[in-house]
Structures are given as C-alpha cells and as structure tokens.
C-alpha cells in the first residue's frame, strides 16, 4: 500500500508533529492555507469518512478531542475550523482519513 500519511505515521517521511497519542497523530500541513493548518490523522489506515465502520466511531471522537489539546498548544482558544474532505467530489487528495484544523486569524466566508 502506498499511503503518504501511513509513511508519515511510521516516521519514514518527515513531518512537524504537533500532537500524538496511541490512536491519533497531528502534524503541520505541507501547504498551509491559514497561519495554523494542522492535519489530524487517525493512525489506522481508513481511506475516507465514507469508509468508517462502527468500530471506528471512537477514533473520530479521539480526533476531535485531540483538536482541543492542539488548540490550547497553538493558541486557538478563540476558534478554529475543522474540515474533512471525503471522496472525489469533495476534492480529497490523500486517501487516508484526516481532519484539517485551520485557525490563527479570523476566517472569511463560510461554505456553510
Ligand atoms: P485533502 O485534499 O486530501 O483534504 O488534503 C490533503 C492535505 O495533505 C493537503 O492539504 C496537502 O497539502 C497535505 N499533504 C500532502 N502531502 C503531504 C505531505 O507529504 N506532508 C504533509 N505534511 N502534508 C501533506
Ligand atoms: Zn494510510
């Protein structure tokens, strides 16, 4: 299997980690779209949100709990946005589920 995020998780591709526990890792996006742009990534290889199963429910909760720790660490207590691109139509490019955590300035127009 050829997955960039699995390679980052294994340490074979370098990244700037901002958080790690037994289930989730978070690192800076290579191409940041905001002053803070972190990717929160479950360590288990799951291709997308659409590929989640019942047994992964806890993992998604853990990813969101990690965002609180990251917010405190990176000074995002005033707010941040979490985005998941799922599948082709949403423009998902890396086929390993991840949540973009964006912040560090007041955000512009919301999609929804
Ligand atoms: P997607 O488009 O799948 O929602 O988001 C994939 C994200 O992964 C993009 O924001 C892209 O910049 C980031 N990305 C792709 N390859 C790498 C990499 O090798 N390292 C890091 N840190 N981020 C990456
Ligand atoms: Zn993977």
mmCIF file with all atom_site columns, C-alpha atoms and ligand atoms in Angstrom:
data_model
loop_
_atom_site.group_PDB
_atom_site.id
_atom_site.type_symbol
_atom_site.label_atom_id
_atom_site.label_alt_id
_atom_site.label_comp_id
_atom_site.label_asym_id
_atom_site.label_entity_id
_atom_site.label_seq_id
_atom_site.pdbx_PDB_ins_code
_atom_site.Cartn_x
_atom_site.Cartn_y
_atom_site.Cartn_z
_atom_site.occupancy
_atom_site.B_iso_or_equiv
_atom_site.pdbx_formal_charge
_atom_site.auth_seq_id
_atom_site.auth_comp_id
_atom_site.auth_asym_id
_atom_site.auth_atom_id
_atom_site.pdbx_PDB_model_num
ATOM   1   C  CA  . UNK A 1 1   ? 0.000   0.000  0.000  1.00 0.00 ? 1   UNK A CA  1
ATOM   2   C  CA  . UNK A 1 2   ? 1.278   3.384  -0.984 1.00 0.00 ? 2   UNK A CA  1
ATOM   3   C  CA  . UNK A 1 3   ? -0.013  5.929  1.511  1.00 0.00 ? 3   UNK A CA  1
ATOM   4   C  CA  . UNK A 1 4   ? 1.814   9.174  2.320  1.00 0.00 ? 4   UNK A CA  1
ATOM   5   C  CA  . UNK A 1 5   ? 0.148   9.535  5.713  1.00 0.00 ? 5   UNK A CA  1
ATOM   6   C  CA  . UNK A 1 6   ? 0.960   5.943  6.736  1.00 0.00 ? 6   UNK A CA  1
ATOM   7   C  CA  . UNK A 1 7   ? 4.581   6.689  5.842  1.00 0.00 ? 7   UNK A CA  1
ATOM   8   C  CA  . UNK A 1 8   ? 4.476   9.886  7.949  1.00 0.00 ? 8   UNK A CA  1
ATOM   9   C  CA  . UNK A 1 9   ? 2.940   7.933  10.842 1.00 0.00 ? 9   UNK A CA  1
ATOM   10  C  CA  . UNK A 1 10  ? 5.734   5.330  10.575 1.00 0.00 ? 10  UNK A CA  1
ATOM   11  C  CA  . UNK A 1 11  ? 8.305   8.133  10.525 1.00 0.00 ? 11  UNK A CA  1
ATOM   12  C  CA  . UNK A 1 12  ? 9.539   7.282  7.024  1.00 0.00 ? 12  UNK A CA  1
ATOM   13  C  CA  . UNK A 1 13  ? 8.526   10.714 5.721  1.00 0.00 ? 13  UNK A CA  1
ATOM   14  C  CA  . UNK A 1 14  ? 9.385   13.699 7.928  1.00 0.00 ? 14  UNK A CA  1
ATOM   15  C  CA  . UNK A 1 15  ? 6.677   15.941 9.348  1.00 0.00 ? 15  UNK A CA  1
ATOM   16  C  CA  . UNK A 1 16  ? 6.311   18.553 12.043 1.00 0.00 ? 16  UNK A CA  1
ATOM   17  C  CA  . UNK A 1 17  ? 4.214   16.808 14.659 1.00 0.00 ? 17  UNK A CA  1
ATOM   18  C  CA  . UNK A 1 18  ? 2.132   18.920 16.997 1.00 0.00 ? 18  UNK A CA  1
ATOM   19  C  CA  . UNK A 1 19  ? 0.294   16.099 18.774 1.00 0.00 ? 19  UNK A CA  1
ATOM   20  C  CA  . UNK A 1 20  ? 0.471   12.336 19.145 1.00 0.00 ? 20  UNK A CA  1
ATOM   21  C  CA  . UNK A 1 21  ? -1.251  9.685  21.223 1.00 0.00 ? 21  UNK A CA  1
ATOM   22  C  CA  . UNK A 1 22  ? -1.792  5.944  20.744 1.00 0.00 ? 22  UNK A CA  1
ATOM   23  C  CA  . UNK A 1 23  ? -4.548  6.457  18.156 1.00 0.00 ? 23  UNK A CA  1
ATOM   24  C  CA  . UNK A 1 24  ? -4.099  9.848  16.532 1.00 0.00 ? 24  UNK A CA  1
ATOM   25  C  CA  . UNK A 1 25  ? -1.282  11.964 15.192 1.00 0.00 ? 25  UNK A CA  1
ATOM   26  C  CA  . UNK A 1 26  ? -1.364  15.606 14.080 1.00 0.00 ? 26  UNK A CA  1
ATOM   27  C  CA  . UNK A 1 27  ? 1.211   17.447 12.008 1.00 0.00 ? 27  UNK A CA  1
ATOM   28  C  CA  . UNK A 1 28  ? 1.506   20.688 10.061 1.00 0.00 ? 28  UNK A CA  1
ATOM   29  C  CA  . UNK A 1 29  ? 0.151   20.664 6.524  1.00 0.00 ? 29  UNK A CA  1
ATOM   30  C  CA  . UNK A 1 30  ? 2.874   20.918 3.885  1.00 0.00 ? 30  UNK A CA  1
ATOM   31  C  CA  . UNK A 1 31  ? 0.927   23.621 2.058  1.00 0.00 ? 31  UNK A CA  1
ATOM   32  C  CA  . UNK A 1 32  ? -0.745  25.696 4.790  1.00 0.00 ? 32  UNK A CA  1
ATOM   33  C  CA  . UNK A 1 33  ? -3.884  27.636 3.887  1.00 0.00 ? 33  UNK A CA  1
ATOM   34  C  CA  . UNK A 1 34  ? -4.004  29.522 7.204  1.00 0.00 ? 34  UNK A CA  1
ATOM   35  C  CA  . UNK A 1 35  ? -1.468  30.653 9.852  1.00 0.00 ? 35  UNK A CA  1
ATOM   36  C  CA  . UNK A 1 36  ? -2.279  27.380 11.612 1.00 0.00 ? 36  UNK A CA  1
ATOM   37  C  CA  . UNK A 1 37  ? -3.077  24.425 9.358  1.00 0.00 ? 37  UNK A CA  1
ATOM   38  C  CA  . UNK A 1 38  ? -2.767  21.097 11.087 1.00 0.00 ? 38  UNK A CA  1
ATOM   39  C  CA  . UNK A 1 39  ? -3.849  17.680 9.829  1.00 0.00 ? 39  UNK A CA  1
ATOM   40  C  CA  . UNK A 1 40  ? -5.354  15.434 12.486 1.00 0.00 ? 40  UNK A CA  1
ATOM   41  C  CA  . UNK A 1 41  ? -4.913  11.849 11.327 1.00 0.00 ? 41  UNK A CA  1
ATOM   42  C  CA  . UNK A 1 42  ? -6.044  8.565  12.896 1.00 0.00 ? 42  UNK A CA  1
ATOM   43  C  CA  . UNK A 1 43  ? -3.108  6.132  12.868 1.00 0.00 ? 43  UNK A CA  1
ATOM   44  C  CA  . UNK A 1 44  ? -5.318  3.379  11.472 1.00 0.00 ? 44  UNK A CA  1
ATOM   45  C  CA  . UNK A 1 45  ? -5.430  3.469  7.680  1.00 0.00 ? 45  UNK A CA  1
ATOM   46  C  CA  . UNK A 1 46  ? -9.027  4.297  6.753  1.00 0.00 ? 46  UNK A CA  1
ATOM   47  C  CA  . UNK A 1 47  ? -9.410  5.640  3.236  1.00 0.00 ? 47  UNK A CA  1
ATOM   48  C  CA  . UNK A 1 48  ? -12.085 8.265  3.940  1.00 0.00 ? 48  UNK A CA  1
ATOM   49  C  CA  . UNK A 1 49  ? -15.002 9.201  6.185  1.00 0.00 ? 49  UNK A CA  1
ATOM   50  C  CA  . UNK A 1 50  ? -17.169 7.082  3.915  1.00 0.00 ? 50  UNK A CA  1
ATOM   51  C  CA  . UNK A 1 51  ? -15.047 4.038  4.771  1.00 0.00 ? 51  UNK A CA  1
ATOM   52  C  CA  . UNK A 1 52  ? -15.536 4.354  8.533  1.00 0.00 ? 52  UNK A CA  1
ATOM   53  C  CA  . UNK A 1 53  ? -17.125 1.404  10.313 1.00 0.00 ? 53  UNK A CA  1
ATOM   54  C  CA  . UNK A 1 54  ? -18.900 1.095  13.647 1.00 0.00 ? 54  UNK A CA  1
ATOM   55  C  CA  . UNK A 1 55  ? -15.626 0.126  15.323 1.00 0.00 ? 55  UNK A CA  1
ATOM   56  C  CA  . UNK A 1 56  ? -14.013 3.386  14.204 1.00 0.00 ? 56  UNK A CA  1
ATOM   57  C  CA  . UNK A 1 57  ? -16.557 5.604  15.995 1.00 0.00 ? 57  UNK A CA  1
ATOM   58  C  CA  . UNK A 1 58  ? -14.255 6.082  18.960 1.00 0.00 ? 58  UNK A CA  1
ATOM   59  C  CA  . UNK A 1 59  ? -11.413 7.104  16.664 1.00 0.00 ? 59  UNK A CA  1
ATOM   60  C  CA  . UNK A 1 60  ? -13.343 10.057 15.258 1.00 0.00 ? 60  UNK A CA  1
ATOM   61  C  CA  . UNK A 1 61  ? -14.123 11.225 18.787 1.00 0.00 ? 61  UNK A CA  1
ATOM   62  C  CA  . UNK A 1 62  ? -10.438 10.964 19.642 1.00 0.00 ? 62  UNK A CA  1
ATOM   63  C  CA  . UNK A 1 63  ? -9.521  13.085 16.627 1.00 0.00 ? 63  UNK A CA  1
ATOM   64  C  CA  . UNK A 1 64  ? -11.858 15.845 17.822 1.00 0.00 ? 64  UNK A CA  1
ATOM   65  C  CA  . UNK A 1 65  ? -10.589 15.576 21.397 1.00 0.00 ? 65  UNK A CA  1
ATOM   66  C  CA  . UNK A 1 66  ? -7.049  15.943 20.035 1.00 0.00 ? 66  UNK A CA  1
ATOM   67  C  CA  . UNK A 1 67  ? -8.146  19.218 18.423 1.00 0.00 ? 67  UNK A CA  1
ATOM   68  C  CA  . UNK A 1 68  ? -8.779  20.674 21.891 1.00 0.00 ? 68  UNK A CA  1
ATOM   69  C  CA  . UNK A 1 69  ? -5.267  19.838 23.045 1.00 0.00 ? 69  UNK A CA  1
ATOM   70  C  CA  . UNK A 1 70  ? -3.855  21.294 19.819 1.00 0.00 ? 70  UNK A CA  1
ATOM   71  C  CA  . UNK A 1 71  ? -5.986  24.454 20.221 1.00 0.00 ? 71  UNK A CA  1
ATOM   72  C  CA  . UNK A 1 72  ? -4.518  25.012 23.681 1.00 0.00 ? 72  UNK A CA  1
ATOM   73  C  CA  . UNK A 1 73  ? -0.998  24.297 22.482 1.00 0.00 ? 73  UNK A CA  1
ATOM   74  C  CA  . UNK A 1 74  ? -1.168  26.553 19.424 1.00 0.00 ? 74  UNK A CA  1
ATOM   75  C  CA  . UNK A 1 75  ? -3.281  29.361 20.907 1.00 0.00 ? 75  UNK A CA  1
ATOM   76  C  CA  . UNK A 1 76  ? -6.511  28.745 19.031 1.00 0.00 ? 76  UNK A CA  1
ATOM   77  C  CA  . UNK A 1 77  ? -8.817  29.171 22.029 1.00 0.00 ? 77  UNK A CA  1
ATOM   78  C  CA  . UNK A 1 78  ? -10.644 31.924 20.105 1.00 0.00 ? 78  UNK A CA  1
ATOM   79  C  CA  . UNK A 1 79  ? -11.790 29.481 17.452 1.00 0.00 ? 79  UNK A CA  1
ATOM   80  C  CA  . UNK A 1 80  ? -10.835 27.247 14.614 1.00 0.00 ? 80  UNK A CA  1
ATOM   81  C  CA  . UNK A 1 81  ? -12.387 25.308 11.796 1.00 0.00 ? 81  UNK A CA  1
ATOM   82  C  CA  . UNK A 1 82  ? -12.248 21.542 11.253 1.00 0.00 ? 82  UNK A CA  1
ATOM   83  C  CA  . UNK A 1 83  ? -12.787 20.287 7.717  1.00 0.00 ? 83  UNK A CA  1
ATOM   84  C  CA  . UNK A 1 84  ? -12.942 16.793 6.277  1.00 0.00 ? 84  UNK A CA  1
ATOM   85  C  CA  . UNK A 1 85  ? -12.863 16.335 2.528  1.00 0.00 ? 85  UNK A CA  1
ATOM   86  C  CA  . UNK A 1 86  ? -14.471 12.987 1.732  1.00 0.00 ? 86  UNK A CA  1
ATOM   87  C  CA  . UNK A 1 87  ? -14.096 11.480 -1.686 1.00 0.00 ? 87  UNK A CA  1
ATOM   88  C  CA  . UNK A 1 88  ? -13.761 12.636 -5.245 1.00 0.00 ? 88  UNK A CA  1
ATOM   89  C  CA  . UNK A 1 89  ? -16.434 15.353 -5.343 1.00 0.00 ? 89  UNK A CA  1
ATOM   90  C  CA  . UNK A 1 90  ? -15.046 16.968 -2.180 1.00 0.00 ? 90  UNK A CA  1
ATOM   91  C  CA  . UNK A 1 91  ? -11.541 17.015 -3.644 1.00 0.00 ? 91  UNK A CA  1
ATOM   92  C  CA  . UNK A 1 92  ? -9.927  14.575 -1.218 1.00 0.00 ? 92  UNK A CA  1
ATOM   93  C  CA  . UNK A 1 93  ? -6.365  14.088 -2.448 1.00 0.00 ? 93  UNK A CA  1
ATOM   94  C  CA  . UNK A 1 94  ? -4.829  11.877 0.254  1.00 0.00 ? 94  UNK A CA  1
ATOM   95  C  CA  . UNK A 1 95  ? -6.821  8.691  0.675  1.00 0.00 ? 95  UNK A CA  1
ATOM   96  C  CA  . UNK A 1 96  ? -6.220  8.316  4.412  1.00 0.00 ? 96  UNK A CA  1
ATOM   97  C  CA  . UNK A 1 97  ? -8.889  9.975  6.528  1.00 0.00 ? 97  UNK A CA  1
ATOM   98  C  CA  . UNK A 1 98  ? -7.777  13.283 8.026  1.00 0.00 ? 98  UNK A CA  1
ATOM   99  C  CA  . UNK A 1 99  ? -9.251  16.415 9.506  1.00 0.00 ? 99  UNK A CA  1
ATOM   100 C  CA  . UNK A 1 100 ? -7.891  19.822 8.552  1.00 0.00 ? 100 UNK A CA  1
ATOM   101 C  CA  . UNK A 1 101 ? -7.682  22.113 11.579 1.00 0.00 ? 101 UNK A CA  1
ATOM   102 C  CA  . UNK A 1 102 ? -7.454  25.728 10.499 1.00 0.00 ? 102 UNK A CA  1
ATOM   103 C  CA  . UNK A 1 103 ? -7.015  28.862 12.552 1.00 0.00 ? 103 UNK A CA  1
ATOM   104 C  CA  . UNK A 1 104 ? -4.826  31.727 13.591 1.00 0.00 ? 104 UNK A CA  1
ATOM   105 C  CA  . UNK A 1 105 ? -6.839  34.523 12.021 1.00 0.00 ? 105 UNK A CA  1
ATOM   106 C  CA  . UNK A 1 106 ? -10.465 35.493 11.525 1.00 0.00 ? 106 UNK A CA  1
ATOM   107 C  CA  . UNK A 1 107 ? -11.805 33.389 8.703  1.00 0.00 ? 107 UNK A CA  1
ATOM   108 C  CA  . UNK A 1 108 ? -13.566 34.660 5.630  1.00 0.00 ? 108 UNK A CA  1
ATOM   109 C  CA  . UNK A 1 109 ? -16.675 33.416 4.025  1.00 0.00 ? 109 UNK A CA  1
ATOM   110 C  CA  . UNK A 1 110 ? -18.090 30.151 5.233  1.00 0.00 ? 110 UNK A CA  1
ATOM   111 C  CA  . UNK A 1 111 ? -19.188 27.496 2.777  1.00 0.00 ? 111 UNK A CA  1
ATOM   112 C  CA  . UNK A 1 112 ? -21.977 26.600 5.142  1.00 0.00 ? 112 UNK A CA  1
HETATM 113 P  P1  . LIG B 2 .   ? -7.123  16.673 1.163  1.00 0.00 ? 1   LIG B P1  1
HETATM 114 O  O1  . LIG B 2 .   ? -7.061  17.432 -0.123 1.00 0.00 ? 1   LIG B O1  1
HETATM 115 O  O2  . LIG B 2 .   ? -6.982  15.182 0.938  1.00 0.00 ? 1   LIG B O2  1
HETATM 116 O  O3  . LIG B 2 .   ? -8.276  17.028 2.025  1.00 0.00 ? 1   LIG B O3  1
HETATM 117 O  O4  . LIG B 2 .   ? -5.862  17.132 1.999  1.00 0.00 ? 1   LIG B O4  1
HETATM 118 C  C1  . LIG B 2 .   ? -4.599  16.597 1.856  1.00 0.00 ? 1   LIG B C1  1
HETATM 119 C  C2  . LIG B 2 .   ? -3.638  17.562 2.508  1.00 0.00 ? 1   LIG B C2  1
HETATM 120 O  O5  . LIG B 2 .   ? -2.413  16.885 2.721  1.00 0.00 ? 1   LIG B O5  1
HETATM 121 C  C3  . LIG B 2 .   ? -3.328  18.799 1.660  1.00 0.00 ? 1   LIG B C3  1
HETATM 122 O  O6  . LIG B 2 .   ? -3.686  19.968 2.385  1.00 0.00 ? 1   LIG B O6  1
HETATM 123 C  C4  . LIG B 2 .   ? -1.821  18.706 1.420  1.00 0.00 ? 1   LIG B C4  1
HETATM 124 O  O7  . LIG B 2 .   ? -1.183  19.957 1.476  1.00 0.00 ? 1   LIG B O7  1
HETATM 125 C  C5  . LIG B 2 .   ? -1.356  17.783 2.538  1.00 0.00 ? 1   LIG B C5  1
HETATM 126 N  N1  . LIG B 2 .   ? -0.192  16.982 2.213  1.00 0.00 ? 1   LIG B N1  1
HETATM 127 C  C6  . LIG B 2 .   ? 0.007   16.230 1.085  1.00 0.00 ? 1   LIG B C6  1
HETATM 128 N  N2  . LIG B 2 .   ? 1.183   15.586 1.149  1.00 0.00 ? 1   LIG B N2  1
HETATM 129 C  C7  . LIG B 2 .   ? 1.731   15.925 2.342  1.00 0.00 ? 1   LIG B C7  1
HETATM 130 C  C8  . LIG B 2 .   ? 2.967   15.584 2.974  1.00 0.00 ? 1   LIG B C8  1
HETATM 131 O  O8  . LIG B 2 .   ? 3.796   14.823 2.468  1.00 0.00 ? 1   LIG B O8  1
HETATM 132 N  N3  . LIG B 2 .   ? 3.196   16.132 4.203  1.00 0.00 ? 1   LIG B N3  1
HETATM 133 C  C9  . LIG B 2 .   ? 2.316   16.980 4.807  1.00 0.00 ? 1   LIG B C9  1
HETATM 134 N  N4  . LIG B 2 .   ? 2.645   17.469 5.999  1.00 0.00 ? 1   LIG B N4  1
HETATM 135 N  N5  . LIG B 2 .   ? 1.150   17.319 4.232  1.00 0.00 ? 1   LIG B N5  1
HETATM 136 C  C10 . LIG B 2 .   ? 0.871   16.815 3.020  1.00 0.00 ? 1   LIG B C10 1
HETATM 137 ZN ZN1 . LIG B 2 .   ? -2.638  5.408  5.226  1.00 0.00 ? 2   LIG B ZN1 1
#
